[in-house]
Amino acid sequence: MQDHIVKIFDTTLRDGEQSPGAALTSSEKLEIAKMLARLGVDVIEAGFPAASPDDLEGVRRIALEVGNSNPDGRTPPVICGLARANKADIDAAWKAVQHAAHPRIHTFLATSPIHMEFKLKMDPEDVVEQVREMVSYAKTYCDDVEFSPEDAGRSDPQFLHLVLGEAIKAGATTINIPDTVGYTTPEEFGALISGIIANTPGIENVQVSVHCHDDLGLATANTLAGIQAGARQAEVTINGIGERAGNTSLEEIVMALRTRRQFYDLETNIDTTKITRASRMVSNYTGIQVQPNKAIVGANAFAHEAGIHQDGMLKHQDTYEIMQPDMIGLSHSKLVLGKHSGRHAFKSHLIEMGYELDQEELDKAFKRFKELADRKKSITEVDLEALISDQISQPIEIYSLDGLQVSSGTMGLPTATVRMIGPDDKMHVQAAIGTGPVDATFSAIDAVINAPNTLLEYSVNAITEGIDAIGEVSVRLEADNGSIPKRKSPQHSNFFQTRTFGGHGVDTDIIVASAKAYLSALNKLLIASGKYDHLKKKPKKSIPASTVHEPVNP
Amino acid sequence: MQDHIVKIFDTTLRDGEQSPGAALTSSEKLEIAKMLARLGVDVIEAGFPAASPDDLEGVRRIALEVGNSNPDGRTPPVICGLARANKADIDAAWKAVQHAAHPRIHTFLATSPIHMEFKLKMDPEDVVEQVREMVSYAKTYCDDVEFSPEDAGRSDPQFLHLVLGEAIKAGATTINIPDTVGYTTPEEFGALISGIIANTPGIENVQVSVHCHDDLGLATANTLAGIQAGARQAEVTINGIGERAGNTSLEEIVMALRTRRQFYDLETNIDTTKITRASRMVSNYTGIQVQPNKAIVGANAFAHEAGIHQDGMLKHQDTYEIMQPDMIGLSHSKLVLGKHSGRHAFKSHLIEMGYELDQEELDKAFKRFKELADRKKSITEVDLEALISDQISQPIEIYSLDGLQVSSGTMGLPTATVRMIGPDDKMHVQAAIGTGPVDATFSAIDAVINAPNTLLEYSVNAITEGIDAIGEVSVRLEADNGSIPKRKSPQHSNFFQTRTFGGHGVDTDIIVASAKAYLSALNKLLIASGKYDHLKKKPKKSIPASTVHEPVNP
C-alpha cells in the first residue's frame, strides 16, 4: 500500500444519484463513468444494483465498458456495487460488477443505537453476526469487499471496533467509516478514525476509508481530518451532490491536498485538469446546478479578476490567487467552430473535449451542429457541450416533437400549438393557453399525451455568454398515479423511493428547449410505465421539422 | 464580555456585495439590513463608504434607519463601515456610520510579505507606523474601532503580534483575523488564533474576531477552529456569498454551534427561525442562486424525506435528521391568498412575512397582487416574496415597458415587438428578430434604448411548484463604453471595479419577466451614466397597459 496516496472513491453515480431529482439514464451514467475513469478516480461506485433491474443493468454496462480498459493506458478503475447486508442484494451486486477487471462489493449495516433500535430492530449481537455472515458471503464471490458501519458517527466506538474487527476477520479489505447524517465535527471525526485504527484487530492489513456528509458544512474538513488520522480512501462526489446537503466534494478534497501538499504531504491519482469538465457534465446530466460561490468549480471561484481593472499597474499573480485556473482545466469558453466548419474539424474537437461518439451518433450531432450554426455565428465549447450532453441524455422517443408555435407577451393570452408524432406514427396537434408561454406549451403537450404528473422543478441553466447562446432547460416530474414501478432505497429498508423523471432540452429558443425537456421527461415516464416495451428496441425515426410544413388536424 | 456568546458580524452588504454580479441598489441594501436586524445579527458591515458617493449614502441610510431601533425591542445592531488605513477612507466611513446608535469604523492594512512587497510596496516598519496612526485617527471619531491585518493567514505570526499589539495600544477594540485568500487548514488557523491570543499585548481587553474564505471548502471549519481557539466574533455572509468561492456562511456557523451545542458550549444571538427568509431575500436581490445541496439553506437540505414513502411503517424522526426544518423557519410554501383576498388580508400577510411597506408601496403591491390573482388561482408565499422583492429592487424608470408581443417556436423566426415610454414621455415601438424569443426581445429593447452593453449573465430562478407559478429572471450586464463612473475596490488600491448592473423581473410569462429584468438593468446603467439626474426626483408615471391599445409608430 502506498501510504502517501489517498485513493479517490467516487460515489456520484450511487450516493450522488440519490439526490432528489438527480435520477440519471443509463447512457448518462455510462458517460459519467467514462469521464470519471479519465479523471483518474481509483474506485467508481456505479450504483445500487438491487434497487431495480434498470439499476443493475446500468452498473453491469459500466463494469463491462469502463471497468476493463482505460483510455489513458492506466489500470482501469475498480467498479463497485452497493449491497445491503443480505444475500439478495449481494447477489445482485455481484451479477452487476463481475464483468469488471477489478470488481468490488460494498456492503453495509447500521451500528448506531438509534438505527439498530428503530430502523433495523436488531440487537447489537445480531448485527455483529449478520456482518460476519454477509461479509463472508460477499467474499465467496469477490476478493475485494468493502464494509461500512452505517451512521458510524453516532455509534459507540467500542462496539465499532468489535464489528469492524469481525468484518476484517470475515474478509473485508476496505473498512469505510461514514458520518451518515453529517453530524460530527472535525475533531470528533478525526478521533473516531484514530480510535478505530488504534483499536480494531487486523486494521493494519486493510484500507481505511472515510465518507462524510455536509449537513453542517463540515464534510471537507471532516474528510481531511479522517485522512490526517490515517484513512487512505476518501468517498466523494463531483460537485458534492448527494442526499440532503450532499457528500464531500471530490474537487475540494483533491485541490486541498494538492494546494496544501506541504501541509498534508499526500497525493491523489487525479488529473486535476479534467475537474472542470467533469463538474460541467455532472451538472448538465443531473440538472443540479453549482452555485457561483462553490469552492473550486463555482463560476466565480476564479472570477474576482474579472471585476478588477489593472489600470496599468502590474500585479503579482499570487497576491489573491492560491490556485491557477488552468490547474482545474478552466479556460474561457472561446469560439471553436463556425458555420463553415467541416465534419473532420467537428469530430476532432469532440475528441479533444473527451467525447467519443460512434458513427451514427456523430452524424446526428453534426446535423444538429449545422442547424445551430445557421442560427448562431460562433459556436463555443459550452454550446458543443450542451448539444452533446443533450443528445446523450435523450430517451427513446415514444412521442416526438414535430413543431411548436407560441405567442405571448403583455397584450394577450399566452398561446401554444404543438404538433407531435405519437407511438401510432400519427401526427397529433393541440393548442392551449396558459399563464405564460411555458405553461401554455406544457398544457398543449398534456392535451396530446395523457400522462398525469406533478411538475416538481423547472430550471433554466444560467447563460453567461450572450443571450443568443443555446438555452438549456431541465424539468423534473413525478407520475400522479401508482402505475410506475418503484425503486428500492438502500438506506431505508421497507421504504421505496418515488421515481422522479428528469428531462433536459436545449435550443436557442428557451420555449422550444422547455418543450423538449418536458417531452423528454414524459417519454421516460411512459417508458417506465412498461406499456411501451415493444418500442424499446426500435429507435423512432423523427421526421425533420423542415420537411413537414402542412398543417395537420388533430 | 459574555464569553459563551459568539457575536455574529454580517458582511453580506460589504464582502458579499463584492461578488461579481451581486451589486445591490440602496433600497435592496436597506431591506437586507432590516432583515439582518430582525435575524439578530450583532454587527452589520453595511458597506465600503469610500467606494463611491452612492456607497456612502447607502451606508448612511442603514445607519439612520436600521442603526437606531430594532423592531423586536432588542438593542439595535452595531453599524460598521469599512475603510482602508488612510484618512480619506476613515473620514468617509465616519460620515456614513455616525448616525447609528452604535457606530463602528473597521480599518485594515495588509501584513503578509507578499502583500506588503507587491501591493503596498511598504516596509514592515512603515506598515506598523501606518496602523498606529490610522487606528488613532479612527479613534478620534469613534470609540468602537476594528482593525484587520489583511492576509493574516499568510503573515508572519510574530509580526502579527507586534502589529496587533500596536493597534490595540492605539485604541482598537476588536481585532479581526482574516484568511483573505482561503488558504489555511483548520489546524493552522486555530493555531494562528491561539498564538495571537497568547502573545499579543493587551489582547485580553479586546474582542477577537475571525474572517474566513471558502477557496478550499474550509471556511466553516476554519471559523469554528478560530472560535474554539478563543475568538468570540465571526465574520460571515448570508448564503456564504463573497468574492471567488465566498465567505463563511452565517447559517452554517450558527447552526453548527446550535446543533452541536454540547460540543462547542457556545451560543449566538441569532433567531434561527428567520434564516430561511434571510437566505431567500439575499438570493433574490443579488441574483446569486443557492445550490440545492447547500448546507442548511439548499432546497434539498431537508428534502430527503420527500423521496421516501413510509409505506405504513413509523419511522423514528432522528434516524436521518439532525435538525428540524422549523428550526430555520422552513415551511412548505402554501396557498396563502386568492383572487378574492382583500387589502387587509394582503397587508397582514406581508407584515407576518416581515415586509413593512408604506401606503404608496402597499397600494402598488396590492395592484400587482390583484393582476397576478387574475392569472393564477392560488398565490403562495413564494409568489408574494417574488412580487415584493421585485418591486423593492426596481430602479427609477427612465424607460418603462408598456407592451410586449412575442412569437416563436420551431417553425419560424422568433420575433418580438416592444412598446416603451421614454424619458421624453413619448411612445417608442420597435420590432426585432433573434435566435430565440429572449434574444429577439432584448434586440428590440436595444433598438429603442441606445446603451451599448455586454450581457454577462441571464438566469431564471428555478420553479418548484407548478409551471403556472411566477417566473423570476435576473440579468447582469456591463456598459461597453467608459462613461460609467467607476467604484473603488477596498482590497485593490489603484484598481477599480467595473460597474456591473443587475436587473430583476417577475411575471408568469418568462419572456415578459426577461424584458422587465433587462430593462431594469438598463435603467440602472442609464442612471449611473449621470445623464438622467434631472429625472431622479420625479417618479415616472407608467401608463397601465390596458388603457393603451392603439398601435404607435416609432
XYZ file of N, CA, C and O in Angstrom, chain A residues 86-204:
476
model
N -27.542 -8.359 2.935
C -28.384 -9.542 2.756
C -27.989 -10.238 1.454
O -27.379 -9.627 0.571
N -28.350 -11.523 1.338
C -27.867 -12.301 0.205
C -28.390 -11.793 -1.135
O -27.646 -11.740 -2.125
N -29.683 -11.403 -1.186
C -30.256 -10.962 -2.470
C -29.512 -9.737 -3.010
O -29.187 -9.656 -4.192
N -29.239 -8.789 -2.123
C -28.533 -7.586 -2.545
C -27.119 -7.911 -3.012
O -26.630 -7.356 -3.997
N -26.443 -8.803 -2.265
C -25.060 -9.144 -2.605
C -25.029 -9.912 -3.932
O -24.169 -9.666 -4.785
N -26.018 -10.789 -4.146
C -26.125 -11.491 -5.429
C -26.264 -10.493 -6.581
O -25.584 -10.586 -7.609
N -27.177 -9.530 -6.388
C -27.413 -8.528 -7.442
C -26.142 -7.713 -7.706
O -25.787 -7.439 -8.856
N -25.458 -7.328 -6.628
C -24.246 -6.522 -6.789
C -23.195 -7.302 -7.584
O -22.563 -6.778 -8.498
N -23.031 -8.589 -7.230
C -22.011 -9.380 -7.930
C -22.363 -9.582 -9.403
O -21.512 -9.477 -10.284
N -23.666 -9.843 -9.642
C -24.138 -10.004 -11.017
C -23.752 -8.773 -11.849
O -23.395 -8.880 -13.029
N -23.820 -7.608 -11.235
C -23.554 -6.368 -11.973
C -22.068 -6.085 -12.135
O -21.631 -5.672 -13.204
N -21.260 -6.331 -11.096
C -19.854 -5.875 -11.157
C -18.886 -6.939 -11.646
O -17.730 -6.637 -11.974
N -19.322 -8.217 -11.735
C -18.381 -9.307 -12.016
C -17.620 -9.151 -13.331
O -16.549 -9.722 -13.485
N -18.182 -8.384 -14.261
C -17.543 -8.267 -15.578
C -16.370 -7.298 -15.600
O -15.672 -7.195 -16.592
N -16.175 -6.558 -14.528
C -15.054 -5.608 -14.488
C -13.748 -6.358 -14.201
O -13.762 -7.429 -13.577
N -12.626 -5.793 -14.651
C -11.325 -6.385 -14.333
C -11.080 -6.360 -12.827
O -10.477 -7.275 -12.261
N -11.543 -5.277 -12.171
C -11.366 -5.150 -10.722
C -12.715 -4.855 -10.083
O -13.063 -3.703 -9.853
N -13.501 -5.909 -9.784
C -14.821 -5.679 -9.175
C -14.724 -5.524 -7.664
O -13.782 -6.024 -7.040
N -15.669 -4.810 -7.083
C -15.758 -4.707 -5.612
C -17.221 -4.769 -5.186
O -18.086 -4.164 -5.825
N -17.488 -5.489 -4.100
C -18.811 -5.462 -3.470
C -18.695 -4.632 -2.194
O -17.788 -4.845 -1.384
N -19.603 -3.673 -2.056
C -19.614 -2.788 -0.871
C -20.898 -3.064 -0.090
O -21.982 -2.772 -0.572
N -20.750 -3.659 1.077
C -21.950 -3.951 1.871
C -21.917 -3.157 3.177
O -20.857 -2.719 3.624
N -23.106 -2.935 3.743
C -23.157 -2.083 4.940
C -24.285 -2.520 5.869
O -25.267 -3.125 5.441
N -24.130 -2.159 7.137
C -25.194 -2.372 8.126
C -25.030 -1.302 9.214
O -23.899 -0.957 9.581
N -26.151 -0.799 9.700
C -26.096 0.290 10.681
C -25.616 -0.220 12.042
O -25.939 -1.340 12.453
N -24.847 0.631 12.734
C -24.291 0.248 14.033
C -24.603 1.240 15.152
O -24.165 1.060 16.280
N -25.343 2.318 14.835
C -25.653 3.291 15.891
C -26.869 2.789 16.671
O -27.742 2.126 16.114
N -26.937 3.111 17.976
C -28.080 2.663 18.775
C -29.410 3.066 18.146
O -30.328 2.247 18.037
N -29.521 4.304 17.679
C -30.801 4.775 17.142
C -31.203 3.996 15.889
O -32.365 3.624 15.710
N -30.236 3.703 15.006
C -30.549 2.933 13.797
C -30.841 1.468 14.119
O -31.736 0.872 13.544
N -30.053 0.864 15.038
C -30.283 -0.542 15.363
C -31.658 -0.715 15.990
O -32.394 -1.631 15.649
N -32.027 0.227 16.877
C -33.297 0.077 17.574
C -34.505 0.382 16.679
O -35.452 -0.381 16.627
N -34.458 1.537 15.968
C -35.667 1.978 15.269
C -35.740 1.535 13.816
O -36.806 1.366 13.272
N -34.584 1.388 13.152
C -34.647 1.021 11.750
C -34.496 -0.484 11.582
O -35.333 -1.147 10.976
N -33.408 -1.046 12.168
C -33.159 -2.476 11.980
C -33.991 -3.341 12.923
O -34.295 -4.479 12.608
N -34.335 -2.783 14.077
C -34.993 -3.564 15.132
C -34.186 -4.835 15.428
O -34.729 -5.950 15.435
N -32.880 -4.656 15.628
C -31.976 -5.777 15.883
C -31.150 -5.493 17.129
O -30.824 -4.353 17.427
N -30.769 -6.553 17.825
C -29.832 -6.426 18.948
C -28.423 -6.264 18.386
O -28.123 -6.780 17.309
N -27.543 -5.619 19.167
C -26.151 -5.486 18.713
C -25.511 -6.837 18.368
O -24.781 -6.928 17.371
N -25.821 -7.891 19.150
C -25.208 -9.201 18.880
C -25.601 -9.703 17.492
O -24.791 -10.273 16.770
N -26.881 -9.484 17.145
C -27.353 -9.932 15.845
C -26.712 -9.138 14.712
O -26.478 -9.664 13.630
N -26.456 -7.852 14.995
C -25.796 -7.027 13.984
C -24.405 -7.594 13.697
O -24.017 -7.786 12.533
N -23.649 -7.914 14.770
C -22.301 -8.483 14.599
C -22.367 -9.779 13.783
O -21.603 -9.978 12.837
N -23.346 -10.607 14.125
C -23.481 -11.888 13.449
C -23.789 -11.706 11.957
O -23.203 -12.372 11.094
N -24.698 -10.761 11.665
C -25.077 -10.550 10.260
C -23.912 -9.984 9.449
O -23.719 -10.355 8.285
N -23.128 -9.086 10.063
C -21.956 -8.535 9.376
C -20.991 -9.681 9.035
O -20.529 -9.806 7.895
N -20.718 -10.535 10.018
C -19.793 -11.647 9.828
C -20.260 -12.530 8.665
O -19.519 -12.816 7.730
N -21.557 -12.893 8.707
C -22.093 -13.780 7.680
C -22.080 -13.157 6.290
O -21.719 -13.805 5.303
N -22.495 -11.901 6.214
C -22.670 -11.297 4.891
C -21.346 -10.883 4.251
O -21.196 -10.960 3.037
N -20.374 -10.464 5.077
C -19.053 -10.192 4.511
C -18.461 -11.504 3.971
O -17.921 -11.552 2.863
N -18.604 -12.600 4.747
C -18.120 -13.910 4.273
C -18.811 -14.302 2.978
O -18.186 -14.825 2.048
N -20.111 -14.046 2.915
C -20.871 -14.398 1.718
C -20.359 -13.616 0.502
O -20.124 -14.185 -0.574
N -20.167 -12.320 0.679
C -19.647 -11.493 -0.424
C -18.269 -11.991 -0.847
O -17.924 -12.017 -2.030
N -17.500 -12.407 0.152
C -16.134 -12.869 -0.108
C -16.114 -14.145 -0.975
O -15.136 -14.387 -1.682
N -17.188 -14.934 -0.921
C -17.234 -16.134 -1.773
C -17.271 -15.742 -3.247
O -16.877 -16.507 -4.117
N -17.770 -14.533 -3.553
C -17.803 -14.051 -4.935
C -16.524 -13.318 -5.318
O -16.033 -13.423 -6.430
N -16.032 -12.496 -4.398
C -15.142 -11.404 -4.792
C -14.053 -11.191 -3.741
O -14.349 -11.165 -2.540
N -12.812 -11.047 -4.169
C -11.716 -10.790 -3.230
C -11.827 -9.428 -2.558
O -11.388 -9.236 -1.428
N -12.355 -8.482 -3.339
C -12.351 -7.089 -2.896
C -13.709 -6.751 -2.282
O -14.701 -6.555 -2.989
N -13.768 -6.745 -0.947
C -15.026 -6.472 -0.249
C -14.852 -5.275 0.684
O -13.909 -5.223 1.469
N -15.778 -4.330 0.557
C -15.752 -3.156 1.446
C -16.932 -3.255 2.398
O -18.040 -3.605 2.007
N -16.688 -2.932 3.676
C -17.785 -2.908 4.648
C -17.878 -1.529 5.308
O -16.872 -0.946 5.688
N -19.147 -1.033 5.432
C -19.395 0.242 6.117
C -20.361 0.050 7.272
O -21.462 -0.466 7.072
N -20.007 0.503 8.467
C -20.964 0.544 9.579
C -21.767 1.847 9.454
O -21.257 2.922 9.765
N -23.017 1.729 8.980
C -23.804 2.935 8.728
C -24.018 3.734 10.013
O -24.218 3.158 11.076
N -24.000 5.083 9.867
C -24.172 6.003 10.997
C -23.062 5.809 12.040
O -23.300 5.964 13.253
N -21.849 5.513 11.552
C -20.703 5.319 12.445
C -20.476 6.536 13.333
O -20.096 6.413 14.495
N -20.754 7.725 12.784
C -20.541 8.976 13.519
C -21.319 9.010 14.827
O -20.944 9.717 15.763
N -22.443 8.287 14.898
C -23.223 8.273 16.129
C -23.196 6.897 16.797
O -24.064 6.577 17.619
N -22.222 6.049 16.423
C -22.129 4.712 17.020
C -21.180 4.724 18.212
O -20.321 5.593 18.324
N -21.329 3.735 19.074
C -20.420 3.584 20.206
C -19.068 3.088 19.679
O -19.003 2.041 19.020
N -17.966 3.834 19.940
C -16.671 3.461 19.360
C -16.253 2.018 19.699
O -15.776 1.300 18.821
N -16.474 1.574 20.938
C -16.038 0.215 21.296
C -16.803 -0.845 20.514
O -16.239 -1.849 20.092
N -18.100 -0.596 20.308
C -18.891 -1.514 19.513
C -18.386 -1.527 18.067
O -18.275 -2.583 17.427
N -18.025 -0.337 17.579
C -17.480 -0.232 16.216
C -16.217 -1.075 16.070
O -16.045 -1.799 15.088
N -15.290 -0.972 17.044
C -14.031 -1.726 16.961
C -14.324 -3.230 16.859
O -13.689 -3.951 16.089
N -15.336 -3.657 17.630
C -15.720 -5.077 17.614
C -16.285 -5.484 16.253
O -15.831 -6.449 15.620
N -17.279 -4.720 15.766
C -17.920 -5.040 14.474
C -16.885 -5.033 13.353
O -16.843 -5.944 12.520
N -16.053 -4.004 13.341
C -15.083 -3.869 12.247
C -14.045 -4.990 12.296
O -13.650 -5.524 11.256
N -13.642 -5.367 13.506
C -12.704 -6.487 13.656
C -13.280 -7.764 13.069
O -12.606 -8.528 12.376
N -14.594 -7.986 13.328
C -15.258 -9.182 12.787
C -15.356 -9.102 11.258
O -15.190 -10.112 10.570
N -15.645 -7.921 10.749
C -15.746 -7.750 9.289
C -14.397 -8.064 8.635
O -14.336 -8.727 7.596
N -13.316 -7.610 9.266
C -11.979 -7.871 8.721
C -11.672 -9.372 8.778
O -11.186 -9.954 7.805
N -12.029 -9.974 9.924
C -11.800 -11.409 10.057
C -12.556 -12.187 8.980
O -12.075 -13.187 8.434
N -13.760 -11.682 8.630
C -14.584 -12.356 7.629
C -14.117 -12.064 6.199
O -14.671 -12.616 5.250
N -13.135 -11.153 6.049
C -12.570 -10.963 4.717
C -12.654 -9.573 4.112
O -12.225 -9.361 2.982
N -13.209 -8.608 4.862
C -13.298 -7.251 4.311
C -11.895 -6.698 4.056
O -11.000 -6.876 4.882
N -11.700 -6.052 2.911
C -10.391 -5.498 2.557
C -10.365 -3.969 2.661
O -9.317 -3.357 2.676
N -11.559 -3.377 2.695
C -11.668 -1.937 2.949
C -12.722 -1.743 4.022
O -13.799 -2.351 3.974
N -12.394 -0.882 4.988
C -13.326 -0.540 6.058
C -13.633 0.939 5.886
O -12.729 1.773 5.949
N -14.912 1.233 5.625
C -15.294 2.616 5.348
C -16.135 3.172 6.491
O -17.096 2.547 6.919
N -15.760 4.354 6.979
C -16.444 4.944 8.128
C -17.293 6.125 7.672
O -16.767 7.192 7.358
N -18.620 5.949 7.628
C -19.473 7.048 7.181
C -19.996 7.896 8.342
O -20.361 7.365 9.392
N -20.004 9.200 8.118
C -20.747 10.089 9.018
C -22.065 10.361 8.293
O -22.255 11.391 7.652
N -22.961 9.370 8.386
C -24.152 9.302 7.541
C -25.025 10.548 7.605
O -25.598 10.967 6.607
N -25.157 11.147 8.784
C -26.064 12.278 8.918
C -25.325 13.621 9.007
O -25.938 14.652 9.262
N -24.022 13.617 8.768
C -23.279 14.884 8.744
C -23.290 15.601 10.074
O -23.458 16.821 10.139
N -23.081 14.861 11.146
C -23.284 15.390 12.491
C -21.975 15.728 13.207
O -21.952 16.546 14.119
N -20.860 15.115 12.805
C -19.643 15.242 13.599
C -18.856 16.525 13.291
O -19.023 17.142 12.251
N -17.976 16.877 14.209
C -17.029 17.972 13.992
C -15.704 17.337 13.558
O -15.485 16.138 13.770
N -14.793 18.130 12.959
C -13.522 17.542 12.527
C -12.758 16.856 13.674
O -12.179 15.786 13.485
N -12.787 17.450 14.869
C -12.075 16.834 15.996
C -12.662 15.464 16.312
O -11.953 14.488 16.519
N -14.003 15.405 16.380
C -14.662 14.146 16.701
C -14.391 13.098 15.639
O -14.095 11.949 15.948
N -14.496 13.513 14.361
C -14.359 12.535 13.296
C -12.919 12.039 13.206
O -12.670 10.840 13.041
N -11.954 12.944 13.369
C -10.541 12.539 13.384
C -10.273 11.564 14.516
O -9.591 10.541 14.342
N -10.847 11.869 15.697
C -10.634 10.998 16.861
C -11.273 9.630 16.649
O -10.716 8.599 17.054
N -12.433 9.616 15.988
C -13.108 8.349 15.694
C -12.207 7.463 14.826
O -12.031 6.267 15.100
N -11.613 8.057 13.798
C -10.744 7.294 12.891
C -9.472 6.836 13.625
O -9.066 5.668 13.514
N -8.864 7.739 14.389
C -7.669 7.347 15.154
C -7.992 6.182 16.086
O -7.219 5.220 16.192
N -9.127 6.275 16.760
C -9.537 5.220 17.690
C -9.726 3.895 16.978
O -9.309 2.842 17.476
N -10.350 3.935 15.803
C -10.572 2.703 15.040
C -9.237 2.102 14.618
O -9.022 0.886 14.735
N -8.330 2.956 14.157
C -7.029 2.442 13.715
C -6.237 1.856 14.897
O -5.562 0.839 14.771
N -6.384 2.485 16.055
C -5.623 2.009 17.220
C -6.211 0.732 17.839
O -5.483 -0.061 18.427
N -7.519 0.557 17.697
C -8.174 -0.485 18.492
C -8.846 -1.634 17.735
O -9.420 -2.521 18.358
N -8.829 -1.590 16.408
C -9.523 -2.641 15.674
C -8.535 -3.738 15.258
O -7.564 -3.449 14.554
N -8.787 -4.975 15.691
C -7.862 -6.061 15.329
C -7.798 -6.250 13.814
O -8.837 -6.274 13.147
N -6.594 -6.319 13.271
C -6.416 -6.579 11.846
C -6.482 -5.361 10.950
O -6.302 -5.455 9.736
N -6.734 -4.183 11.540
C -6.952 -2.973 10.727
C -5.715 -2.625 9.879
O -5.823 -2.012 8.824
N -4.524 -3.055 10.373
C -3.278 -2.698 9.670
C -3.167 -3.364 8.298
O -2.376 -2.959 7.464
